[in-house]
Amino acid sequence: SSVTGLLHTSMFRFTPVRLSLSAMSPLVLGLLAGVVNFGILLFNVGLTKWEPIAALDPNVFSHHGQLMILVWGLAFAAAGISDDGSSRIWFAFAVEKAMYVFAWLSWMSTHDALALLRASPQDLSILATLFMSIYGPVDLVFFLAFLRQGLVAKDGSKRKKR
């Protein structure tokens, strides 16, 4: 699978760059996943507006749940930085992302995100609704990337000794 986007600018001209999950190193994957998880701080305004997200799904996104997203982000980055070649951690991360995808599917099956987006900002934070609308597909991409990394990673018992 690959994602195509406009990622590189050169002299006011955008050049399309193709990112492939199979070409992503553990370092890039871990750091990218960490940065994306820290993106929740944009939606909850640096944890100062965590309540609107929590109101939409209190079981998953309580204040503690939103803090744990940051902790997972640190874990993703640490795994990428200190990759020892083991597949186990990437499979664990894939399971974590699968849980969030299932939570998102469950939420989407009982909520009309478009209606919530149209609601008055006084009734519901638009940032919270945007977050709830996009986190599932984003986590699905990382689920696939983590699963792929787990499949291509070497078994930790066969790693080189330093």
Short mmCIF file of C-alpha atoms in Angstrom, two decimals, residues 9-155:
data_model
loop_
_atom_site.label_atom_id
_atom_site.label_comp_id
_atom_site.label_asym_id
_atom_site.label_seq_id
_atom_site.Cartn_x
_atom_site.Cartn_y
_atom_site.Cartn_z
CA THR A 9 8.22 21.84 -2.09
CA SER A 10 10.78 23.25 -4.46
CA MET A 11 10.73 26.83 -5.77
CA PHE A 12 6.96 27.29 -5.30
CA ARG A 13 6.34 24.00 -7.14
CA PHE A 14 4.97 20.94 -5.40
CA THR A 15 6.50 17.62 -6.33
CA PRO A 16 4.45 14.50 -5.62
CA VAL A 17 6.31 12.04 -3.45
CA ARG A 18 5.20 8.46 -2.95
CA LEU A 19 5.46 6.97 0.53
CA SER A 20 5.30 3.22 0.74
CA LEU A 21 4.62 1.29 3.93
CA SER A 22 7.13 -1.32 2.81
CA ALA A 23 9.87 1.29 2.45
CA MET A 24 9.33 2.86 5.86
CA SER A 25 12.13 2.20 8.34
CA PRO A 26 11.31 1.44 11.98
CA LEU A 27 12.80 4.81 12.91
CA VAL A 28 10.57 6.75 10.51
CA LEU A 29 7.50 4.69 11.41
CA GLY A 30 8.02 5.09 15.16
CA LEU A 31 8.69 8.81 14.97
CA LEU A 32 5.81 9.44 12.56
CA ALA A 33 3.38 7.50 14.74
CA GLY A 34 4.60 9.38 17.80
CA VAL A 35 4.13 12.75 16.14
CA VAL A 36 0.66 11.77 14.92
CA ASN A 37 -0.36 10.71 18.43
CA PHE A 38 0.88 14.02 19.79
CA GLY A 39 -1.42 15.63 17.23
CA ILE A 40 -4.25 15.17 19.74
CA LEU A 41 -2.83 18.27 21.40
CA LEU A 42 -4.06 20.26 18.39
CA PHE A 43 -7.59 18.94 18.84
CA ASN A 44 -7.75 19.33 22.62
CA VAL A 45 -5.81 22.62 22.53
CA GLY A 46 -2.88 21.38 24.58
CA LEU A 47 -5.17 19.44 26.95
CA THR A 48 -6.97 22.67 27.93
CA LYS A 49 -10.12 21.61 26.05
CA TRP A 50 -10.11 17.86 26.66
CA GLU A 51 -13.74 17.78 27.82
CA PRO A 52 -15.43 18.01 24.37
CA ILE A 53 -13.54 14.95 23.10
CA ALA A 54 -14.27 13.09 26.33
CA ALA A 55 -17.97 14.00 26.03
CA LEU A 56 -18.14 12.34 22.61
CA ASP A 57 -16.64 9.03 23.80
CA PRO A 58 -15.98 9.02 27.56
CA ASN A 59 -14.98 5.35 27.65
CA VAL A 60 -12.07 5.83 25.26
CA PHE A 61 -11.18 9.51 25.51
CA SER A 62 -11.45 10.52 29.14
CA HIS A 63 -8.78 12.91 30.39
CA HIS A 64 -6.70 9.86 31.31
CA GLY A 65 -7.37 8.29 27.90
CA GLN A 66 -6.12 11.41 26.13
CA LEU A 67 -2.98 11.43 28.28
CA MET A 68 -2.42 7.77 27.42
CA ILE A 69 -2.45 8.65 23.71
CA LEU A 70 0.61 10.79 24.46
CA VAL A 71 2.23 7.93 26.36
CA TRP A 72 1.61 5.59 23.39
CA GLY A 73 3.17 8.23 21.14
CA LEU A 74 6.30 8.18 23.30
CA ALA A 75 6.35 4.37 23.12
CA PHE A 76 6.09 4.42 19.30
CA ALA A 77 8.93 6.91 19.03
CA ALA A 78 11.09 4.99 21.52
CA ALA A 79 10.55 1.74 19.64
CA GLY A 80 11.59 3.36 16.39
CA ILE A 81 14.67 5.00 17.88
CA SER A 82 15.87 1.91 19.72
CA ASP A 83 14.68 -0.74 17.27
CA ASP A 84 16.37 -4.04 18.10
CA GLY A 85 14.92 -5.84 15.11
CA SER A 86 12.20 -7.61 17.09
CA SER A 87 8.78 -8.00 15.52
CA ARG A 88 6.99 -8.40 18.85
CA ILE A 89 6.70 -4.73 19.72
CA TRP A 90 5.29 -3.85 16.30
CA PHE A 91 2.65 -6.58 16.60
CA ALA A 92 1.72 -5.20 20.05
CA PHE A 93 1.38 -1.73 18.53
CA ALA A 94 -0.80 -3.19 15.74
CA VAL A 95 -3.13 -4.65 18.39
CA GLU A 96 -3.28 -1.26 20.13
CA LYS A 97 -4.25 0.46 16.87
CA ALA A 98 -6.81 -2.26 16.08
CA MET A 99 -8.52 -1.52 19.40
CA TYR A 100 -8.83 2.16 18.49
CA VAL A 101 -10.12 1.30 15.01
CA PHE A 102 -12.80 -0.94 16.53
CA ALA A 103 -13.71 1.81 19.03
CA TRP A 104 -13.99 4.28 16.14
CA LEU A 105 -16.19 1.93 14.09
CA SER A 106 -18.43 1.44 17.11
CA TRP A 107 -18.67 5.20 17.66
CA MET A 108 -19.33 5.91 13.98
CA SER A 109 -22.12 3.30 13.93
CA THR A 110 -24.05 5.24 16.57
CA HIS A 111 -23.20 8.86 15.71
CA ASP A 112 -23.73 11.09 12.70
CA ALA A 113 -20.42 12.92 12.41
CA LEU A 114 -21.71 15.27 9.70
CA ALA A 115 -24.62 16.33 11.85
CA LEU A 116 -22.25 16.93 14.75
CA LEU A 117 -19.98 19.02 12.52
CA ARG A 118 -22.96 21.13 11.49
CA ALA A 119 -23.95 21.67 15.12
CA SER A 120 -23.38 25.04 16.66
CA PRO A 121 -19.88 25.51 18.10
CA GLN A 122 -21.58 26.40 21.38
CA ASP A 123 -23.11 22.91 21.49
CA LEU A 124 -20.01 20.95 20.58
CA SER A 125 -16.40 21.64 19.83
CA ILE A 126 -15.75 21.40 16.10
CA LEU A 127 -12.17 20.30 16.86
CA ALA A 128 -13.46 17.41 18.97
CA THR A 129 -15.83 16.30 16.22
CA LEU A 130 -13.10 16.53 13.59
CA PHE A 131 -10.86 14.42 15.81
CA MET A 132 -13.59 11.81 16.27
CA SER A 133 -14.19 11.76 12.51
CA ILE A 134 -10.59 11.16 11.46
CA TYR A 135 -8.80 9.22 14.17
CA GLY A 136 -10.14 5.84 13.01
CA PRO A 137 -8.87 5.97 9.42
CA VAL A 138 -5.53 7.35 10.65
CA ASP A 139 -5.21 4.52 13.17
CA LEU A 140 -6.13 2.01 10.46
CA VAL A 141 -3.17 3.21 8.38
CA PHE A 142 -0.87 2.82 11.38
CA PHE A 143 -2.37 -0.59 12.19
CA LEU A 144 -1.37 -1.73 8.69
CA ALA A 145 2.06 -0.11 8.97
CA PHE A 146 2.74 -1.70 12.36
CA LEU A 147 1.50 -5.07 11.13
CA ARG A 148 3.75 -4.78 8.07
CA GLN A 149 6.72 -3.81 10.24
CA GLY A 150 6.04 -6.80 12.49
CA LEU A 151 6.00 -9.11 9.49
CA VAL A 152 9.25 -7.82 7.99
CA ALA A 153 11.14 -7.34 11.27
CA LYS A 154 13.67 -9.92 12.27
CA ASP A 155 13.02 -12.09 15.30
#
